[in-house]
Amino acid sequence: MTLKLSNAQIAWRAAQDIADGAYVNLGIGFPEMVAQYQPPGRHAIFHTENGILNFGEAPEKGSEDWDLINAGKKAVGLKPGAAFFHHADSFAMVRGGHLDVAILGAYQVAENGDLANWSTGPKGVPAVGGAMDLVHGAKRVAVITDHVTKDGKPKLVKRCTLPLTGVGCVTRVYTSLAVIDIQDGHFVLREKLAALSLEDLQAQTGATLHLSGPIGDLVIPELSDD
Amino acid sequence: MTLKLSNAQIAWRAAQDIADGAYVNLGIGFPEMVAQYQPPGRHAIFHTENGILNFGEAPEKGSEDWDLINAGKKAVGLKPGAAFFHHADSFAMVRGGHLDVAILGAYQVAENGDLANWSTGPKGVPAVGGAMDLVHGAKRVAVITDHVTKDGKPKLVKRCTLPLTGVGCVTRVYTSLAVIDIQDGHFVLREKLAALSLEDLQAQTGATLHLSGPIGDLVIPELSDD
Amino acid sequence: MDKAFASLSGAVAGIEDGATVMIGGFGGSGAPIELTHAMIDRFLATGSPRNLTIVNNNAGNGHVGLAALIEHGMVKKLICSFPRSADPRVFTEKYLAREIELELVPQGTLAERIRAGGAGIPAFYTPTAYGTELANGKVIATFDGRYYVQERWLKADFALVKAHMGDRHGNLTYNKAARNFNPLMCMAAVVTIAQVSRLVEPGALDPEHIITPGIFVQGLVEVADPQQEELLNRAGAQYP
Amino acid sequence: MDKAFASLSGAVAGIEDGATVMIGGFGGSGAPIELTHAMIDRFLATGSPRNLTIVNNNAGNGHVGLAALIEHGMVKKLICSFPRSADPRVFTEKYLAREIELELVPQGTLAERIRAGGAGIPAFYTPTAYGTELANGKVIATFDGRYYVQERWLKADFALVKAHMGDRHGNLTYNKAARNFNPLMCMAAVVTIAQVSRLVEPGALDPEHIITPGIFVQGLVEVADPQQEELLNRAGAQYP
């Protein structure tokens, strides 16, 4: 019995909501896994903010072209119909509302849709990259994340305490325990692991989970996490 | 003895001040003549705001490509090193200060550098095109014009009475009688036709002509005006 | 993914009464005449679309393309920079009779407003038109001691553009100076429809040479031998 | 017209102490390493240029290129979006020791500010960073009921970029995703110097395929087999 989804499983669940032909930006790191789990017959077009549409798998190790990389600076390949463009055009796609969905990681998501995913506070070297741009403009901004932090604290909170990436921008959160929409300043529970009681889920969540219609079972195939 | 320069001669004089390799925009109509009179050995690169750098002469009649036109919607050709670009990039060149010189026609030029060249007043259909963009950004904005209107009124005036195209933008005026700089809110006479007295020139000018250094003779070869 | 329409009529079927429609081109160069005529066909058959707000650099020439659209009374308002042409009579008469509204915008400001619409920039400052009557009523600000005019983005419900090659993902190239406003308008409309001289499969265009990436295009239709407004007008054509 | 320099040293000879220099690239992709190293050579020989303000997406990686520039103490201030990399130690140590100033800018805002500098747009509004600490002290305005942050243009004295092909007029093409910030920086600097893998004669590049028109480029120099930062770092290189 699943107590908690693996990252691969969270990514799989998020991938099920991406329509055929959608234009999608996946945040650096964990969100990149979403690309692997497109349902058969669906082909999203992936955007990387450094200037490629419709990139794909990297070539074999040793034959990489280091001018052909994604936002995470990993080597990638191209699919038929790919296009290159400069950074201003790339962020015009982002800011101008042309992406269908952006899927990002999170430190905290608040019930008002605020997202904190760029800084854990004032120490060290701050670095923002495209995070603050990506939360604005995409028609749908979704987050994939563990439901709680490594030390068990809620990541879904009433108000973010970490520095914000964007205000009121997230509309859906895929966690290791549930799928939760953000509507009118509330968390609205859509799916949860069958074995988990609503009370247990609420106890691990930093703000009230609202109900609106039936709660689906969050059923995910077994997947290896690499 | 020349009483007044022809349009071709005014254009010739303006062309002498364009350096080799300069990026130049010539206004629609009369200013386009300037391109014909580049001194031997000098090659300016001409910009047309609809999206070409380094265009040249039109092909023969009947073999025009109507996708290859200039801002005046005349068919043109290309020189080696030409480039195409869209309108936003084209006006980035204009507004961003990348052109070395823009040469425009005028209804009126004022001693403070104001230019009126787009509208003769509220009647009829107003049309502005790129005139208001071109007067900003080019490193040097020059005007070529008859010294007076068809009915003998000064076109070089104290303050423009016609609707303005731009404020304080013109730095040199090439007229049918003289070459005049605009400096610190004054007309400064640089060259005039030898046969014309300073008094006669002043009488045909709507604001005081200042003197600063020697006045050159405006000597232009005979040119046909077609 | 296949964004291609089988017919011109299908391509323009979704344009509603009252829509704002950007039409590409600079004069006849890059003007999507066949798409424009398809709108007229639909209007003559069904009475729609009408009350359109059209964004174009010009106001039509002769009696084809945009001029024909205006002549048929489909246009309520025109946003343009230069409503003059070799034969501007159709627009001129309606304008002087107050049957059509005009918003006159400097050409570079028009281009930048459209780009801003596509890039999610709601407003920007430009030196263009400062101190002129075209800045009347606009916000003025100084930066580094110089005056600038605040301009707003321009967006549209539809953009109709003319491209040269297009693949089924909507990636486009253009022919020479026919590029002009077309790539910008693709960015600024909810739905962009491109007519292309050659429709090709994804992968047929070099990713380095694509001018409009497919994300900015929602539909395309092949018009193999598109007409040139200039030649139509020289032949005295009128549509239909 | 021939904008080509015969040597890298000649190409960077004009960069003065205290200059603002934009350096193209996203990480190593499109980074003009040879031009950057030519600046270091000159600094080691003459003590100039120093006190530079550098604009780049990142803050260097390992001990080559931008990282080496920082390591040699030539950089006073960095304007960037993401001062992290596989090996960011050079910047990190100087930053934590307060030996280098950092202006952190969201990546899309950085790109747009540079484009604005090139396009003569002194300021624009963006939704990016609204409500975050990166908007602190900035002008906020509402348009159509939504909040936006006012951002200013970014210009430079010099831009150093890496292109693929370049002709003697300065027309440039790029290689794949190495395009990134390079075409924007070309627009925003008083003097843009491009290193190109192949220098060709005017007319050799198809006017349809030119990404940066030559008007935005003041000098170029051929570097036939440019190094890739990624490979240098994997080999543990340091410069010089």
PDB file of N, CA, C and O in Angstrom, chain A residues 138-174:
ATOM      1  N   ALA A 138       1.787  31.913 -18.119  1.00  0.00           N
ATOM      2  CA  ALA A 138       1.261  30.620 -18.552  1.00  0.00           C
ATOM      3  C   ALA A 138      -0.224  30.540 -18.190  1.00  0.00           C
ATOM      4  O   ALA A 138      -0.646  31.039 -17.146  1.00  0.00           O
ATOM      5  N   LYS A 139      -1.008  29.944 -19.074  1.00  0.00           N
ATOM      6  CA  LYS A 139      -2.458  29.880 -18.832  1.00  0.00           C
ATOM      7  C   LYS A 139      -2.758  29.123 -17.548  1.00  0.00           C
ATOM      8  O   LYS A 139      -3.764  29.354 -16.882  1.00  0.00           O
ATOM      9  N   ARG A 140      -1.886  28.176 -17.191  1.00  0.00           N
ATOM     10  CA  ARG A 140      -2.076  27.384 -15.987  1.00  0.00           C
ATOM     11  C   ARG A 140      -0.705  27.199 -15.340  1.00  0.00           C
ATOM     12  O   ARG A 140       0.242  26.784 -16.015  1.00  0.00           O
ATOM     13  N   VAL A 141      -0.587  27.544 -14.067  1.00  0.00           N
ATOM     14  CA  VAL A 141       0.671  27.346 -13.346  1.00  0.00           C
ATOM     15  C   VAL A 141       0.430  26.270 -12.289  1.00  0.00           C
ATOM     16  O   VAL A 141      -0.366  26.462 -11.366  1.00  0.00           O
ATOM     17  N   ALA A 142       1.092  25.147 -12.460  1.00  0.00           N
ATOM     18  CA  ALA A 142       0.926  24.024 -11.535  1.00  0.00           C
ATOM     19  C   ALA A 142       2.230  23.796 -10.790  1.00  0.00           C
ATOM     20  O   ALA A 142       3.316  24.101 -11.284  1.00  0.00           O
ATOM     21  N   VAL A 143       2.094  23.241  -9.592  1.00  0.00           N
ATOM     22  CA  VAL A 143       3.266  22.928  -8.773  1.00  0.00           C
ATOM     23  C   VAL A 143       3.294  21.432  -8.539  1.00  0.00           C
ATOM     24  O   VAL A 143       2.243  20.806  -8.341  1.00  0.00           O
ATOM     25  N   ILE A 144       4.479  20.832  -8.593  1.00  0.00           N
ATOM     26  CA  ILE A 144       4.641  19.454  -8.122  1.00  0.00           C
ATOM     27  C   ILE A 144       5.618  19.480  -6.955  1.00  0.00           C
ATOM     28  O   ILE A 144       6.652  20.153  -7.002  1.00  0.00           O
ATOM     29  N   THR A 145       5.271  18.749  -5.900  1.00  0.00           N
ATOM     30  CA  THR A 145       6.071  18.854  -4.681  1.00  0.00           C
ATOM     31  C   THR A 145       5.722  17.720  -3.719  1.00  0.00           C
ATOM     32  O   THR A 145       4.622  17.153  -3.784  1.00  0.00           O
ATOM     33  N   ASP A 146       6.666  17.399  -2.843  1.00  0.00           N
ATOM     34  CA  ASP A 146       6.310  16.597  -1.682  1.00  0.00           C
ATOM     35  C   ASP A 146       5.254  17.356  -0.893  1.00  0.00           C
ATOM     36  O   ASP A 146       5.239  18.586  -0.899  1.00  0.00           O
ATOM     37  N   HIS A 147       4.402  16.616  -0.209  1.00  0.00           N
ATOM     38  CA  HIS A 147       3.350  17.315   0.540  1.00  0.00           C
ATOM     39  C   HIS A 147       3.918  18.079   1.730  1.00  0.00           C
ATOM     40  O   HIS A 147       3.395  19.132   2.113  1.00  0.00           O
ATOM     41  N   VAL A 148       5.010  17.538   2.288  1.00  0.00           N
ATOM     42  CA  VAL A 148       5.634  18.192   3.450  1.00  0.00           C
ATOM     43  C   VAL A 148       7.135  18.320   3.220  1.00  0.00           C
ATOM     44  O   VAL A 148       7.698  17.700   2.325  1.00  0.00           O
ATOM     45  N   THR A 149       7.776  19.140   4.047  1.00  0.00           N
ATOM     46  CA  THR A 149       9.232  19.301   3.956  1.00  0.00           C
ATOM     47  C   THR A 149       9.925  18.052   4.508  1.00  0.00           C
ATOM     48  O   THR A 149       9.282  17.178   5.081  1.00  0.00           O
ATOM     49  N   LYS A 150      11.249  18.016   4.348  1.00  0.00           N
ATOM     50  CA  LYS A 150      11.998  16.854   4.815  1.00  0.00           C
ATOM     51  C   LYS A 150      11.806  16.604   6.302  1.00  0.00           C
ATOM     52  O   LYS A 150      11.808  15.462   6.750  1.00  0.00           O
ATOM     53  N   ASP A 151      11.598  17.671   7.078  1.00  0.00           N
ATOM     54  CA  ASP A 151      11.360  17.476   8.512  1.00  0.00           C
ATOM     55  C   ASP A 151       9.870  17.519   8.863  1.00  0.00           C
ATOM     56  O   ASP A 151       9.488  17.799  10.016  1.00  0.00           O
ATOM     57  N   GLY A 152       9.038  17.233   7.868  1.00  0.00           N
ATOM     58  CA  GLY A 152       7.623  16.987   8.150  1.00  0.00           C
ATOM     59  C   GLY A 152       6.729  18.204   8.274  1.00  0.00           C
ATOM     60  O   GLY A 152       5.549  18.084   8.598  1.00  0.00           O
ATOM     61  N   LYS A 153       7.246  19.375   7.983  1.00  0.00           N
ATOM     62  CA  LYS A 153       6.403  20.590   8.065  1.00  0.00           C
ATOM     63  C   LYS A 153       5.582  20.758   6.784  1.00  0.00           C
ATOM     64  O   LYS A 153       6.032  20.414   5.695  1.00  0.00           O
ATOM     65  N   PRO A 154       4.397  21.339   6.892  1.00  0.00           N
ATOM     66  CA  PRO A 154       3.570  21.534   5.687  1.00  0.00           C
ATOM     67  C   PRO A 154       4.245  22.449   4.671  1.00  0.00           C
ATOM     68  O   PRO A 154       4.866  23.446   5.047  1.00  0.00           O
ATOM     69  N   LYS A 155       4.119  22.085   3.397  1.00  0.00           N
ATOM     70  CA  LYS A 155       4.559  22.975   2.311  1.00  0.00           C
ATOM     71  C   LYS A 155       3.357  23.716   1.731  1.00  0.00           C
ATOM     72  O   LYS A 155       3.519  24.726   1.047  1.00  0.00           O
ATOM     73  N   LEU A 156       2.161  23.178   1.994  1.00  0.00           N
ATOM     74  CA  LEU A 156       0.933  23.873   1.608  1.00  0.00           C
ATOM     75  C   LEU A 156       0.477  24.637   2.839  1.00  0.00           C
ATOM     76  O   LEU A 156       0.114  24.035   3.860  1.00  0.00           O
ATOM     77  N   VAL A 157       0.519  25.960   2.735  1.00  0.00           N
ATOM     78  CA  VAL A 157       0.388  26.796   3.927  1.00  0.00           C
ATOM     79  C   VAL A 157      -0.670  27.880   3.746  1.00  0.00           C
ATOM     80  O   VAL A 157      -1.181  28.093   2.644  1.00  0.00           O
ATOM     81  N   LYS A 158      -0.980  28.516   4.874  1.00  0.00           N
ATOM     82  CA  LYS A 158      -1.961  29.605   4.828  1.00  0.00           C
ATOM     83  C   LYS A 158      -1.342  30.811   4.124  1.00  0.00           C
ATOM     84  O   LYS A 158      -1.935  31.348   3.190  1.00  0.00           O
ATOM     85  N   ARG A 159      -0.178  31.216   4.585  1.00  0.00           N
ATOM     86  CA  ARG A 159       0.568  32.280   3.904  1.00  0.00           C
ATOM     87  C   ARG A 159       2.026  31.863   3.843  1.00  0.00           C
ATOM     88  O   ARG A 159       2.564  31.330   4.817  1.00  0.00           O
ATOM     89  N   CYS A 160       2.688  32.135   2.731  1.00  0.00           N
ATOM     90  CA  CYS A 160       4.106  31.792   2.608  1.00  0.00           C
ATOM     91  C   CYS A 160       4.936  32.613   3.587  1.00  0.00           C
ATOM     92  O   CYS A 160       4.696  33.818   3.762  1.00  0.00           O
ATOM     93  N   THR A 161       5.889  31.965   4.218  1.00  0.00           N
ATOM     94  CA  THR A 161       6.818  32.680   5.092  1.00  0.00           C
ATOM     95  C   THR A 161       8.165  32.900   4.397  1.00  0.00           C
ATOM     96  O   THR A 161       8.940  33.747   4.807  1.00  0.00           O
ATOM     97  N   LEU A 162       8.424  32.158   3.356  1.00  0.00           N
ATOM     98  CA  LEU A 162       9.662  32.347   2.581  1.00  0.00           C
ATOM     99  C   LEU A 162       9.450  33.436   1.528  1.00  0.00           C
ATOM    100  O   LEU A 162       8.313  33.772   1.189  1.00  0.00           O
ATOM    101  N   PRO A 163      10.534  33.986   1.005  1.00  0.00           N
ATOM    102  CA  PRO A 163      10.404  35.038  -0.019  1.00  0.00           C
ATOM    103  C   PRO A 163       9.563  34.555  -1.209  1.00  0.00           C
ATOM    104  O   PRO A 163       9.779  33.446  -1.711  1.00  0.00           O
ATOM    105  N   LEU A 164       8.639  35.386  -1.624  1.00  0.00           N
ATOM    106  CA  LEU A 164       7.719  34.995  -2.699  1.00  0.00           C
ATOM    107  C   LEU A 164       8.395  34.985  -4.068  1.00  0.00           C
ATOM    108  O   LEU A 164       9.264  35.809  -4.358  1.00  0.00           O
ATOM    109  N   THR A 165       7.925  34.054  -4.895  1.00  0.00           N
ATOM    110  CA  THR A 165       8.275  34.049  -6.315  1.00  0.00           C
ATOM    111  C   THR A 165       7.201  34.791  -7.105  1.00  0.00           C
ATOM    112  O   THR A 165       7.480  35.511  -8.058  1.00  0.00           O
ATOM    113  N   GLY A 166       5.950  34.567  -6.701  1.00  0.00           N
ATOM    114  CA  GLY A 166       4.841  35.224  -7.377  1.00  0.00           C
ATOM    115  C   GLY A 166       3.619  35.238  -6.493  1.00  0.00           C
ATOM    116  O   GLY A 166       3.479  34.425  -5.582  1.00  0.00           O
ATOM    117  N   VAL A 167       2.722  36.157  -6.803  1.00  0.00           N
ATOM    118  CA  VAL A 167       1.519  36.389  -6.007  1.00  0.00           C
ATOM    119  C   VAL A 167       0.321  35.774  -6.725  1.00  0.00           C
ATOM    120  O   VAL A 167       0.102  36.033  -7.904  1.00  0.00           O
ATOM    121  N   GLY A 168      -0.429  34.950  -6.030  1.00  0.00           N
ATOM    122  CA  GLY A 168      -1.696  34.442  -6.563  1.00  0.00           C
ATOM    123  C   GLY A 168      -1.575  33.764  -7.905  1.00  0.00           C
ATOM    124  O   GLY A 168      -2.449  33.917  -8.767  1.00  0.00           O
ATOM    125  N   CYS A 169      -0.527  33.011  -8.112  1.00  0.00           N
ATOM    126  CA  CYS A 169      -0.245  32.507  -9.454  1.00  0.00           C
ATOM    127  C   CYS A 169      -0.535  31.011  -9.630  1.00  0.00           C
ATOM    128  O   CYS A 169      -0.802  30.556 -10.736  1.00  0.00           O
ATOM    129  N   VAL A 170      -0.511  30.220  -8.559  1.00  0.00           N
ATOM    130  CA  VAL A 170      -0.649  28.766  -8.693  1.00  0.00           C
ATOM    131  C   VAL A 170      -2.127  28.382  -8.712  1.00  0.00           C
ATOM    132  O   VAL A 170      -2.921  28.892  -7.919  1.00  0.00           O
ATOM    133  N   THR A 171      -2.482  27.478  -9.608  1.00  0.00           N
ATOM    134  CA  THR A 171      -3.881  27.048  -9.673  1.00  0.00           C
ATOM    135  C   THR A 171      -4.060  25.567  -9.329  1.00  0.00           C
ATOM    136  O   THR A 171      -5.166  25.143  -9.034  1.00  0.00           O
ATOM    137  N   ARG A 172      -3.000  24.775  -9.367  1.00  0.00           N
ATOM    138  CA  ARG A 172      -3.119  23.358  -9.005  1.00  0.00           C
ATOM    139  C   ARG A 172      -1.800  22.867  -8.411  1.00  0.00           C
ATOM    140  O   ARG A 172      -0.725  23.247  -8.885  1.00  0.00           O
ATOM    141  N   VAL A 173      -1.915  22.019  -7.389  1.00  0.00           N
ATOM    142  CA  VAL A 173      -0.723  21.446  -6.760  1.00  0.00           C
ATOM    143  C   VAL A 173      -0.831  19.927  -6.792  1.00  0.00           C
ATOM    144  O   VAL A 173      -1.857  19.360  -6.365  1.00  0.00           O
ATOM    145  N   TYR A 174       0.189  19.283  -7.346  1.00  0.00           N
ATOM    146  CA  TYR A 174       0.296  17.827  -7.326  1.00  0.00           C
ATOM    147  C   TYR A 174       1.306  17.473  -6.243  1.00  0.00           C
ATOM    148  O   TYR A 174       2.492  17.820  -6.375  1.00  0.00           O
TER     149      TYR A 174
END
